[in-house]
Amino acid sequence: MKFEAVTIKDIAKALGLSTSTVSRALRDSYEISPETKKLVLDYAEKINYQPNPIALSLKERKSHSIGVIVGEIANNFFSQIINGIESVAKEEGYNVIISQSHESFDKESSNLQYLTSRSIDGLLVSVSAETLNFNNLKAIHDKGMPIVFFDRIVDEIETHKVIVDNFTGAYNATSHLIEMGYSNIAHICNASILSIAKERLAGYLSALKDHGMENDESLIKYCKHGGMIAQELEDALKELLKNKRKPDAIFASSDKLTTGCLRILKKKKISVPNDIGLIGFSNGDLTDLLDPPLSVVRQPAFEMGQLAIRMLLPLIESKYPVTSFETKVLSTELIIRNSTKHQPERVLK
Amino acid sequence: MKFEAVTIKDIAKALGLSTSTVSRALRDSYEISPETKKLVLDYAEKINYQPNPIALSLKERKSHSIGVIVGEIANNFFSQIINGIESVAKEEGYNVIISQSHESFDKESSNLQYLTSRSIDGLLVSVSAETLNFNNLKAIHDKGMPIVFFDRIVDEIETHKVIVDNFTGAYNATSHLIEMGYSNIAHICNASILSIAKERLAGYLSALKDHGMENDESLIKYCKHGGMIAQELEDALKELLKNKRKPDAIFASSDKLTTGCLRILKKKKISVPNDIGLIGFSNGDLTDLLDPPLSVVRQPAFEMGQLAIRMLLPLIESKYPVTSFETKVLSTELIIRNSTKHQPERVLK
DNA sequence: GCCGTTTACGCAAACGATGTCGGGAACGAT
DNA sequence: ATCGTTCCCGACATCGTTTGCGTAAACGGC
């Protein structure tokens, strides 16, 4: 059963005008007399005329839709980003089509394929944890599709990018742990190929070094599915706990890894923060209510989303290929709560 | 800068054929000779031809997009529903356009307006907490737009609907509180106009009655913005705590209200579950890690999403108006954790 | 009264694809 | 040789809208 819409032709017929006249009247062209304009406008209003966006898209070769690829919308970080994107998109008359990679390379590829086949005007992408090569993205970009990367960027593709200062975020989180008295600090991160994983690892290492602590490779664990597969995190943690240098604190690199750690530690009856301190990147809205309340590195996700689309639109609307690109870097915020609070030694003081 | 796509014309020109022949060859029409078909198919493959969905939409007067209106995607309940919707949509070749009401009637109306102007084929709706009248929805539905309601349905509009058994969910939650020894059970719910609020209230009242407890109006509080405005929940709770019959347990009607209660009670240093027991509808994925772990009524959100779109598609694709509708009711699940655990009296036993 | 200019509108092509119709070529049957 | 089929394929219209161009009518200047 279809939804019958009124077209410009209906107006033309009803008023005894041509479609061109109606079209121009609606667009307030100088070629149309004020009387005719009023006639058309009033009638259009009366029958609630809505221009058909599909016809317009065909004519303009622009769909006014942009595709967004995120890990999963259930993740607060991404849902906040999407809110930022949508707030701008709506203002500017763009549609947003969201697709989720669920951190799988295959899903990401098929989403990419799907989105481009749906003729979108541009793409906002945060690559999945599993992504090993960027050939698909590169091919699409080379064909002229405007892309802006956010969060998990791709160095190999030259375009605008929006990230946070992952290095400093990780540096501060690690330094905080050190200052709280933790000395064997483990780091659980995403697949090592990811930009965010590299930067956060570097921040972690730099903080250790600056505080005169040595780097111990056995305290660094990679979760190449970003924690989407529960087992990989469980294995990583198991290895850490069996490690001859046993960690007394964990810095986790993502939302899922952080809360995942907490869940496993609880199951193993390991007390946070007394046995092990825990801090991680997270934009969850319940971290303050957890047991214990989590110390987190928070990212300005809403702003990232806004910025990303604000950078994308000029690429879409530019008549000539853009050749100069920039990478915007936003700051993270360190929120200290009880999960990194007291070391046993400190309690005794 | 635009993304130049290859069209059927390019193929026709390159092969010295007409566009109609190419079109038919691609659609494997019997009117085309096997040789020509192979020629066209091979060439199309080679230059990676993708049919333009916009042109198709214009021709077929179908956009192959459906609109979804939810409260907010940051809410796990809704993001799970969306996952369910997308899983089916993708299979069936439909696009999903998500819009968030943020529980505001104005935003819902403008989203509705926006979605219909984008020529969608159908609509999946869970009305906002603030929605006072359904005139907009009704007008759109009367014009022939297929709509399926889920979660928060609208009785006044006759169409397919998907809900959970809110009555039983609430009944079981309330009964559980009673069985745990709580006797002054408050209920915090959404705007009283909402279907879910009515049904859950009824379940709550019925459980009280069946256990020989009397209904006390002063223990029932409505949050007409669904907890989106922090103050309203804080006020509701303040009143409850000042009430002459002071509640020793709270049954909250939604995710946001449940975790919101917990946050406020913590701030007021009121212990859950010792001072006050807490249970609520929630699909959050961290409720087990909260302090205390929350007892919840969980809804099969993913299935609801799948069911909703599965009911919508026939409405869209039917050639004649559908006049017979059904309402599917799914079961909720009661998950018992510590937030409803022990009453002081019980501890002493 | 002739011509140039302005005003106000219509015609038709175009965007990419599909579908209806019609027709040329090849073939067999008579 | 003529006719009827069948097989392939092209011309054209169409979906709803915009836009370049053409043009009739009105008007003003001399």
PDB file of C-alpha atoms in Angstrom, chain B residues 96-346:
ATOM      1  CA  VAL B  96      17.118   2.118   8.069  1.00  0.00           C
ATOM      2  CA  ILE B  97      16.992   5.755   9.024  1.00  0.00           C
ATOM      3  CA  ILE B  98      17.122   6.221  12.753  1.00  0.00           C
ATOM      4  CA  SER B  99      15.855   9.253  14.547  1.00  0.00           C
ATOM      5  CA  GLN B 100      15.780  10.021  18.232  1.00  0.00           C
ATOM      6  CA  SER B 101      13.002  11.779  20.054  1.00  0.00           C
ATOM      7  CA  HIS B 102      15.060  12.209  23.221  1.00  0.00           C
ATOM      8  CA  GLU B 103      11.662  11.791  24.823  1.00  0.00           C
ATOM      9  CA  SER B 104      10.554  15.163  23.529  1.00  0.00           C
ATOM     10  CA  PHE B 105       7.271  15.585  21.723  1.00  0.00           C
ATOM     11  CA  ASP B 106       8.600  18.458  19.651  1.00  0.00           C
ATOM     12  CA  LYS B 107      11.593  16.511  18.477  1.00  0.00           C
ATOM     13  CA  GLU B 108       9.407  13.540  17.735  1.00  0.00           C
ATOM     14  CA  SER B 109       7.134  15.691  15.615  1.00  0.00           C
ATOM     15  CA  SER B 110       9.960  17.290  13.720  1.00  0.00           C
ATOM     16  CA  ASN B 111      11.567  13.903  13.147  1.00  0.00           C
ATOM     17  CA  LEU B 112       8.293  12.611  11.868  1.00  0.00           C
ATOM     18  CA  GLN B 113       8.029  15.534   9.528  1.00  0.00           C
ATOM     19  CA  TYR B 114      11.601  15.048   8.415  1.00  0.00           C
ATOM     20  CA  LEU B 115      11.249  11.332   7.825  1.00  0.00           C
ATOM     21  CA  THR B 116       8.099  11.622   5.777  1.00  0.00           C
ATOM     22  CA  SER B 117       9.629  14.395   3.704  1.00  0.00           C
ATOM     23  CA  ARG B 118      12.498  12.027   2.942  1.00  0.00           C
ATOM     24  CA  SER B 119      10.006   9.664   1.349  1.00  0.00           C
ATOM     25  CA  ILE B 120      10.350   6.595   3.454  1.00  0.00           C
ATOM     26  CA  ASP B 121       8.285   3.516   2.732  1.00  0.00           C
ATOM     27  CA  GLY B 122       7.286   2.787   6.283  1.00  0.00           C
ATOM     28  CA  LEU B 123       7.736   3.699   9.886  1.00  0.00           C
ATOM     29  CA  LEU B 124       8.667   1.892  13.084  1.00  0.00           C
ATOM     30  CA  VAL B 125       7.704   3.934  16.101  1.00  0.00           C
ATOM     31  CA  SER B 126       8.017   3.918  19.846  1.00  0.00           C
ATOM     32  CA  VAL B 127       6.393   7.129  20.969  1.00  0.00           C
ATOM     33  CA  SER B 128       8.177   9.521  23.280  1.00  0.00           C
ATOM     34  CA  ALA B 129       7.393   9.849  26.954  1.00  0.00           C
ATOM     35  CA  GLU B 130       6.131  13.348  26.413  1.00  0.00           C
ATOM     36  CA  THR B 131       3.757  12.607  23.590  1.00  0.00           C
ATOM     37  CA  LEU B 132       0.361  13.964  24.475  1.00  0.00           C
ATOM     38  CA  ASN B 133      -1.534  13.504  21.281  1.00  0.00           C
ATOM     39  CA  PHE B 134      -1.126  11.307  18.297  1.00  0.00           C
ATOM     40  CA  ASN B 135      -2.557  13.637  15.664  1.00  0.00           C
ATOM     41  CA  ASN B 136       0.641  13.778  13.635  1.00  0.00           C
ATOM     42  CA  LEU B 137       1.030  10.057  13.610  1.00  0.00           C
ATOM     43  CA  LYS B 138      -2.600   9.584  12.863  1.00  0.00           C
ATOM     44  CA  ALA B 139      -2.526  12.004   9.953  1.00  0.00           C
ATOM     45  CA  ILE B 140       0.458  10.244   8.420  1.00  0.00           C
ATOM     46  CA  HIS B 141      -1.088   6.860   8.974  1.00  0.00           C
ATOM     47  CA  ASP B 142      -4.368   7.955   7.443  1.00  0.00           C
ATOM     48  CA  LYS B 143      -2.548   9.068   4.325  1.00  0.00           C
ATOM     49  CA  GLY B 144      -1.423   5.516   3.856  1.00  0.00           C
ATOM     50  CA  MET B 145       1.968   5.372   5.523  1.00  0.00           C
ATOM     51  CA  PRO B 146       2.542   1.887   6.914  1.00  0.00           C
ATOM     52  CA  ILE B 147       3.405   2.052  10.593  1.00  0.00           C
ATOM     53  CA  VAL B 148       4.250  -0.577  13.166  1.00  0.00           C
ATOM     54  CA  PHE B 149       4.456   0.400  16.803  1.00  0.00           C
ATOM     55  CA  PHE B 150       6.749  -1.266  19.263  1.00  0.00           C
ATOM     56  CA  ASP B 151       7.208  -0.916  23.008  1.00  0.00           C
ATOM     57  CA  ARG B 152       5.229   2.254  23.501  1.00  0.00           C
ATOM     58  CA  ILE B 153       2.223   1.727  21.332  1.00  0.00           C
ATOM     59  CA  VAL B 154      -0.706   3.911  20.446  1.00  0.00           C
ATOM     60  CA  ASP B 155      -4.091   2.377  21.047  1.00  0.00           C
ATOM     61  CA  GLU B 156      -5.862   4.948  18.920  1.00  0.00           C
ATOM     62  CA  ILE B 157      -4.136   3.886  15.729  1.00  0.00           C
ATOM     63  CA  GLU B 158      -5.035   0.560  14.248  1.00  0.00           C
ATOM     64  CA  THR B 159      -2.017  -1.249  12.942  1.00  0.00           C
ATOM     65  CA  HIS B 160       0.421  -3.998  13.869  1.00  0.00           C
ATOM     66  CA  LYS B 161       2.093  -3.668  17.247  1.00  0.00           C
ATOM     67  CA  VAL B 162       4.841  -5.425  19.158  1.00  0.00           C
ATOM     68  CA  ILE B 163       5.073  -5.190  22.907  1.00  0.00           C
ATOM     69  CA  VAL B 164       6.196  -7.186  25.874  1.00  0.00           C
ATOM     70  CA  ASP B 165       3.920  -8.457  28.547  1.00  0.00           C
ATOM     71  CA  ASN B 166       4.396  -5.390  30.693  1.00  0.00           C
ATOM     72  CA  PHE B 167       1.672  -6.395  33.078  1.00  0.00           C
ATOM     73  CA  THR B 168       3.293  -9.690  33.979  1.00  0.00           C
ATOM     74  CA  GLY B 169       6.768  -8.163  34.036  1.00  0.00           C
ATOM     75  CA  ALA B 170       5.628  -5.590  36.545  1.00  0.00           C
ATOM     76  CA  TYR B 171       3.551  -8.123  38.442  1.00  0.00           C
ATOM     77  CA  ASN B 172       6.530 -10.422  38.838  1.00  0.00           C
ATOM     78  CA  ALA B 173       8.890  -7.641  39.850  1.00  0.00           C
ATOM     79  CA  THR B 174       6.474  -6.377  42.467  1.00  0.00           C
ATOM     80  CA  SER B 175       5.715  -9.870  43.730  1.00  0.00           C
ATOM     81  CA  HIS B 176       9.420 -10.518  44.034  1.00  0.00           C
ATOM     82  CA  LEU B 177       9.814  -7.426  46.206  1.00  0.00           C
ATOM     83  CA  ILE B 178       6.938  -8.558  48.407  1.00  0.00           C
ATOM     84  CA  GLU B 179       8.365 -12.035  48.733  1.00  0.00           C
ATOM     85  CA  MET B 180      11.681 -10.568  49.787  1.00  0.00           C
ATOM     86  CA  GLY B 181       9.882  -8.966  52.681  1.00  0.00           C
ATOM     87  CA  TYR B 182       9.439  -5.420  51.449  1.00  0.00           C
ATOM     88  CA  SER B 183       6.127  -3.973  52.417  1.00  0.00           C
ATOM     89  CA  ASN B 184       6.023  -0.336  51.347  1.00  0.00           C
ATOM     90  CA  ILE B 185       6.674  -0.555  47.679  1.00  0.00           C
ATOM     91  CA  ALA B 186       6.829   2.606  45.636  1.00  0.00           C
ATOM     92  CA  HIS B 187       6.405   2.738  41.901  1.00  0.00           C
ATOM     93  CA  ILE B 188       8.137   5.314  39.717  1.00  0.00           C
ATOM     94  CA  CYS B 189       6.877   5.348  36.198  1.00  0.00           C
ATOM     95  CA  ASN B 190       6.715   7.223  32.942  1.00  0.00           C
ATOM     96  CA  ALA B 191       4.055   9.653  31.834  1.00  0.00           C
ATOM     97  CA  SER B 192       0.689   8.131  32.648  1.00  0.00           C
ATOM     98  CA  ILE B 193      -0.461   8.449  29.057  1.00  0.00           C
ATOM     99  CA  LEU B 194       2.038   5.885  27.828  1.00  0.00           C
ATOM    100  CA  SER B 195       0.791   2.388  27.164  1.00  0.00           C
ATOM    101  CA  ILE B 196       3.750   0.855  28.952  1.00  0.00           C
ATOM    102  CA  ALA B 197       3.206   3.030  32.004  1.00  0.00           C
ATOM    103  CA  LYS B 198      -0.422   1.989  32.256  1.00  0.00           C
ATOM    104  CA  GLU B 199       0.299  -1.688  31.834  1.00  0.00           C
ATOM    105  CA  ARG B 200       3.165  -1.719  34.298  1.00  0.00           C
ATOM    106  CA  LEU B 201       1.157   0.202  36.820  1.00  0.00           C
ATOM    107  CA  ALA B 202      -1.648  -2.300  36.459  1.00  0.00           C
ATOM    108  CA  GLY B 203       0.762  -5.177  37.043  1.00  0.00           C
ATOM    109  CA  TYR B 204       2.159  -3.470  40.105  1.00  0.00           C
ATOM    110  CA  LEU B 205      -1.295  -2.829  41.548  1.00  0.00           C
ATOM    111  CA  SER B 206      -2.468  -6.316  40.817  1.00  0.00           C
ATOM    112  CA  ALA B 207       0.545  -7.835  42.584  1.00  0.00           C
ATOM    113  CA  LEU B 208      -0.110  -5.688  45.646  1.00  0.00           C
ATOM    114  CA  LYS B 209      -3.721  -6.726  45.659  1.00  0.00           C
ATOM    115  CA  ASP B 210      -3.009 -10.425  45.212  1.00  0.00           C
ATOM    116  CA  HIS B 211      -0.679 -10.305  48.190  1.00  0.00           C
ATOM    117  CA  GLY B 212      -3.248  -8.584  50.330  1.00  0.00           C
ATOM    118  CA  MET B 213      -1.453  -5.251  50.324  1.00  0.00           C
ATOM    119  CA  GLU B 214      -3.276  -2.033  49.881  1.00  0.00           C
ATOM    120  CA  ASN B 215      -2.587   0.483  47.165  1.00  0.00           C
ATOM    121  CA  ASP B 216      -1.263   3.810  48.380  1.00  0.00           C
ATOM    122  CA  GLU B 217      -1.474   6.551  45.771  1.00  0.00           C
ATOM    123  CA  SER B 218       1.244   8.519  47.510  1.00  0.00           C
ATOM    124  CA  LEU B 219       3.711   5.785  46.658  1.00  0.00           C
ATOM    125  CA  ILE B 220       3.190   6.168  42.918  1.00  0.00           C
ATOM    126  CA  LYS B 221       5.152   8.855  41.114  1.00  0.00           C
ATOM    127  CA  TYR B 222       5.035   9.825  37.466  1.00  0.00           C
ATOM    128  CA  CYS B 223       7.982  11.212  35.537  1.00  0.00           C
ATOM    129  CA  LYS B 224       6.463  12.712  32.485  1.00  0.00           C
ATOM    130  CA  HIS B 225       9.752  13.303  30.724  1.00  0.00           C
ATOM    131  CA  GLY B 226      10.790   9.708  31.303  1.00  0.00           C
ATOM    132  CA  GLY B 227      13.694  10.749  33.459  1.00  0.00           C
ATOM    133  CA  MET B 228      15.361  12.776  30.699  1.00  0.00           C
ATOM    134  CA  ILE B 229      15.222  15.757  32.988  1.00  0.00           C
ATOM    135  CA  ALA B 230      17.222  14.799  36.060  1.00  0.00           C
ATOM    136  CA  GLN B 231      15.280  17.135  38.307  1.00  0.00           C
ATOM    137  CA  GLU B 232      11.935  15.452  37.907  1.00  0.00           C
ATOM    138  CA  LEU B 233      13.221  12.157  39.199  1.00  0.00           C
ATOM    139  CA  GLU B 234      15.009  13.869  42.041  1.00  0.00           C
ATOM    140  CA  ASP B 235      11.776  15.614  43.004  1.00  0.00           C
ATOM    141  CA  ALA B 236       9.804  12.389  42.809  1.00  0.00           C
ATOM    142  CA  LEU B 237      12.268  10.636  45.046  1.00  0.00           C
ATOM    143  CA  LYS B 238      12.406  13.502  47.483  1.00  0.00           C
ATOM    144  CA  GLU B 239       8.656  13.385  47.857  1.00  0.00           C
ATOM    145  CA  LEU B 240       8.727   9.650  48.331  1.00  0.00           C
ATOM    146  CA  LEU B 241      11.312   9.891  51.096  1.00  0.00           C
ATOM    147  CA  LYS B 242       9.303  12.564  52.845  1.00  0.00           C
ATOM    148  CA  ASN B 243       6.099  10.589  52.509  1.00  0.00           C
ATOM    149  CA  LYS B 244       4.461   9.635  55.768  1.00  0.00           C
ATOM    150  CA  ARG B 245       4.389   6.051  54.600  1.00  0.00           C
ATOM    151  CA  LYS B 246       8.043   5.780  53.690  1.00  0.00           C
ATOM    152  CA  PRO B 247       8.877   3.271  50.970  1.00  0.00           C
ATOM    153  CA  ASP B 248      11.286   0.439  51.687  1.00  0.00           C
ATOM    154  CA  ALA B 249      11.473  -0.590  48.041  1.00  0.00           C
ATOM    155  CA  ILE B 250      11.123   0.980  44.643  1.00  0.00           C
ATOM    156  CA  PHE B 251       9.947  -0.560  41.418  1.00  0.00           C
ATOM    157  CA  ALA B 252      11.025   1.712  38.569  1.00  0.00           C
ATOM    158  CA  SER B 253       9.510   1.560  35.174  1.00  0.00           C
ATOM    159  CA  SER B 254      12.418   2.208  32.853  1.00  0.00           C
ATOM    160  CA  ASP B 255      16.141   1.950  32.423  1.00  0.00           C
ATOM    161  CA  LYS B 256      16.788   5.591  32.981  1.00  0.00           C
ATOM    162  CA  LEU B 257      14.537   5.766  35.996  1.00  0.00           C
ATOM    163  CA  THR B 258      16.102   2.695  37.570  1.00  0.00           C
ATOM    164  CA  THR B 259      19.724   3.767  37.282  1.00  0.00           C
ATOM    165  CA  GLY B 260      18.684   7.328  38.052  1.00  0.00           C
ATOM    166  CA  CYS B 261      17.144   6.157  41.344  1.00  0.00           C
ATOM    167  CA  LEU B 262      20.287   4.317  42.218  1.00  0.00           C
ATOM    168  CA  ARG B 263      22.413   7.388  41.559  1.00  0.00           C
ATOM    169  CA  ILE B 264      20.247   9.617  43.712  1.00  0.00           C
ATOM    170  CA  LEU B 265      19.956   7.103  46.545  1.00  0.00           C
ATOM    171  CA  LYS B 266      23.728   6.763  46.585  1.00  0.00           C
ATOM    172  CA  LYS B 267      24.137  10.505  46.723  1.00  0.00           C
ATOM    173  CA  LYS B 268      21.786  10.575  49.677  1.00  0.00           C
ATOM    174  CA  LYS B 269      23.740   7.736  51.293  1.00  0.00           C
ATOM    175  CA  ILE B 270      20.698   5.564  51.359  1.00  0.00           C
ATOM    176  CA  SER B 271      21.795   1.982  51.154  1.00  0.00           C
ATOM    177  CA  VAL B 272      20.391  -0.312  48.503  1.00  0.00           C
ATOM    178  CA  PRO B 273      19.053  -2.866  49.317  1.00  0.00           C
ATOM    179  CA  ASN B 274      19.275  -2.456  53.087  1.00  0.00           C
ATOM    180  CA  ASP B 275      17.396   0.804  53.396  1.00  0.00           C
ATOM    181  CA  ILE B 276      15.546   0.547  50.161  1.00  0.00           C
ATOM    182  CA  GLY B 277      15.215  -2.283  47.682  1.00  0.00           C
ATOM    183  CA  LEU B 278      15.372  -1.436  43.985  1.00  0.00           C
ATOM    184  CA  ILE B 279      14.191  -3.203  40.876  1.00  0.00           C
ATOM    185  CA  GLY B 280      13.324  -1.899  37.467  1.00  0.00           C
ATOM    186  CA  PHE B 281      12.874  -2.499  33.785  1.00  0.00           C
ATOM    187  CA  SER B 282      16.318  -2.402  32.210  1.00  0.00           C
ATOM    188  CA  ASN B 283      18.245  -3.787  29.304  1.00  0.00           C
ATOM    189  CA  GLY B 284      21.558  -2.288  30.327  1.00  0.00           C
ATOM    190  CA  ASP B 285      24.608  -4.472  29.891  1.00  0.00           C
ATOM    191  CA  LEU B 286      26.285  -3.301  33.079  1.00  0.00           C
ATOM    192  CA  THR B 287      23.528  -3.853  35.591  1.00  0.00           C
ATOM    193  CA  ASP B 288      25.393  -6.871  36.945  1.00  0.00           C
ATOM    194  CA  LEU B 289      28.418  -4.733  37.743  1.00  0.00           C
ATOM    195  CA  LEU B 290      26.616  -1.953  39.548  1.00  0.00           C
ATOM    196  CA  ASP B 291      26.817  -1.387  43.250  1.00  0.00           C
ATOM    197  CA  PRO B 292      24.689  -3.219  44.198  1.00  0.00           C
ATOM    198  CA  PRO B 293      24.036  -5.471  41.217  1.00  0.00           C
ATOM    199  CA  LEU B 294      20.571  -4.577  40.029  1.00  0.00           C
ATOM    200  CA  SER B 295      17.587  -6.855  39.906  1.00  0.00           C
ATOM    201  CA  VAL B 296      15.881  -6.126  36.621  1.00  0.00           C
ATOM    202  CA  VAL B 297      13.054  -6.976  34.317  1.00  0.00           C
ATOM    203  CA  ARG B 298      14.649  -7.567  30.965  1.00  0.00           C
ATOM    204  CA  GLN B 299      12.916  -7.306  27.616  1.00  0.00           C
ATOM    205  CA  PRO B 300      13.739  -9.315  24.485  1.00  0.00           C
ATOM    206  CA  ALA B 301      14.685  -6.172  22.608  1.00  0.00           C
ATOM    207  CA  PHE B 302      16.491  -7.706  19.660  1.00  0.00           C
ATOM    208  CA  GLU B 303      13.531  -9.956  18.945  1.00  0.00           C
ATOM    209  CA  MET B 304      11.142  -7.036  19.273  1.00  0.00           C
ATOM    210  CA  GLY B 305      13.062  -5.172  16.600  1.00  0.00           C
ATOM    211  CA  GLN B 306      13.081  -8.134  14.277  1.00  0.00           C
ATOM    212  CA  LEU B 307       9.428  -8.796  14.809  1.00  0.00           C
ATOM    213  CA  ALA B 308       8.486  -5.168  14.270  1.00  0.00           C
ATOM    214  CA  ILE B 309      10.163  -4.894  10.884  1.00  0.00           C
ATOM    215  CA  ARG B 310       8.943  -8.339   9.869  1.00  0.00           C
ATOM    216  CA  MET B 311       5.429  -7.060  10.475  1.00  0.00           C
ATOM    217  CA  LEU B 312       6.085  -3.793   8.682  1.00  0.00           C
ATOM    218  CA  LEU B 313       7.404  -5.166   5.414  1.00  0.00           C
ATOM    219  CA  PRO B 314       4.178  -6.933   4.413  1.00  0.00           C
ATOM    220  CA  LEU B 315       2.302  -3.689   5.032  1.00  0.00           C
ATOM    221  CA  ILE B 316       4.691  -1.911   2.694  1.00  0.00           C
ATOM    222  CA  GLU B 317       4.658  -4.539   0.024  1.00  0.00           C
ATOM    223  CA  SER B 318       0.965  -5.341   0.041  1.00  0.00           C
ATOM    224  CA  LYS B 319      -0.835  -4.069  -3.019  1.00  0.00           C
ATOM    225  CA  TYR B 320      -4.041  -3.452  -1.168  1.00  0.00           C
ATOM    226  CA  PRO B 321      -4.744  -1.771   2.156  1.00  0.00           C
ATOM    227  CA  VAL B 322      -4.335  -4.207   5.007  1.00  0.00           C
ATOM    228  CA  THR B 323      -7.296  -4.175   7.361  1.00  0.00           C
ATOM    229  CA  SER B 324      -6.544  -6.905   9.801  1.00  0.00           C
ATOM    230  CA  PHE B 325      -3.906  -6.216  12.408  1.00  0.00           C
ATOM    231  CA  GLU B 326      -2.347  -8.020  15.285  1.00  0.00           C
ATOM    232  CA  THR B 327      -0.454  -7.215  18.434  1.00  0.00           C
ATOM    233  CA  LYS B 328       2.382  -9.558  19.331  1.00  0.00           C
ATOM    234  CA  VAL B 329       3.255  -9.894  22.966  1.00  0.00           C
ATOM    235  CA  LEU B 330       6.668 -11.151  24.073  1.00  0.00           C
ATOM    236  CA  SER B 331       7.662 -12.288  27.531  1.00  0.00           C
ATOM    237  CA  THR B 332       9.964 -10.479  29.890  1.00  0.00           C
ATOM    238  CA  GLU B 333      12.600 -12.068  32.047  1.00  0.00           C
ATOM    239  CA  LEU B 334      13.060 -11.422  35.739  1.00  0.00           C
ATOM    240  CA  ILE B 335      16.701 -11.338  36.768  1.00  0.00           C
ATOM    241  CA  ILE B 336      17.260 -11.321  40.497  1.00  0.00           C
ATOM    242  CA  ARG B 337      20.395  -9.779  41.937  1.00  0.00           C
ATOM    243  CA  ASN B 338      21.441  -8.049  45.110  1.00  0.00           C
ATOM    244  CA  SER B 339      19.514  -4.815  44.858  1.00  0.00           C
ATOM    245  CA  THR B 340      16.435  -6.602  46.164  1.00  0.00           C
ATOM    246  CA  LYS B 341      18.248  -8.979  48.426  1.00  0.00           C
ATOM    247  CA  HIS B 342      17.941  -8.635  52.100  1.00  0.00           C
ATOM    248  CA  GLN B 343      15.799  -6.701  54.410  1.00  0.00           C
ATOM    249  CA  PRO B 344      17.315  -5.785  57.777  1.00  0.00           C
ATOM    250  CA  GLU B 345      14.858  -8.157  59.473  1.00  0.00           C
ATOM    251  CA  ARG B 346      15.937 -10.972  57.251  1.00  0.00           C
TER     252      ARG B 346
END
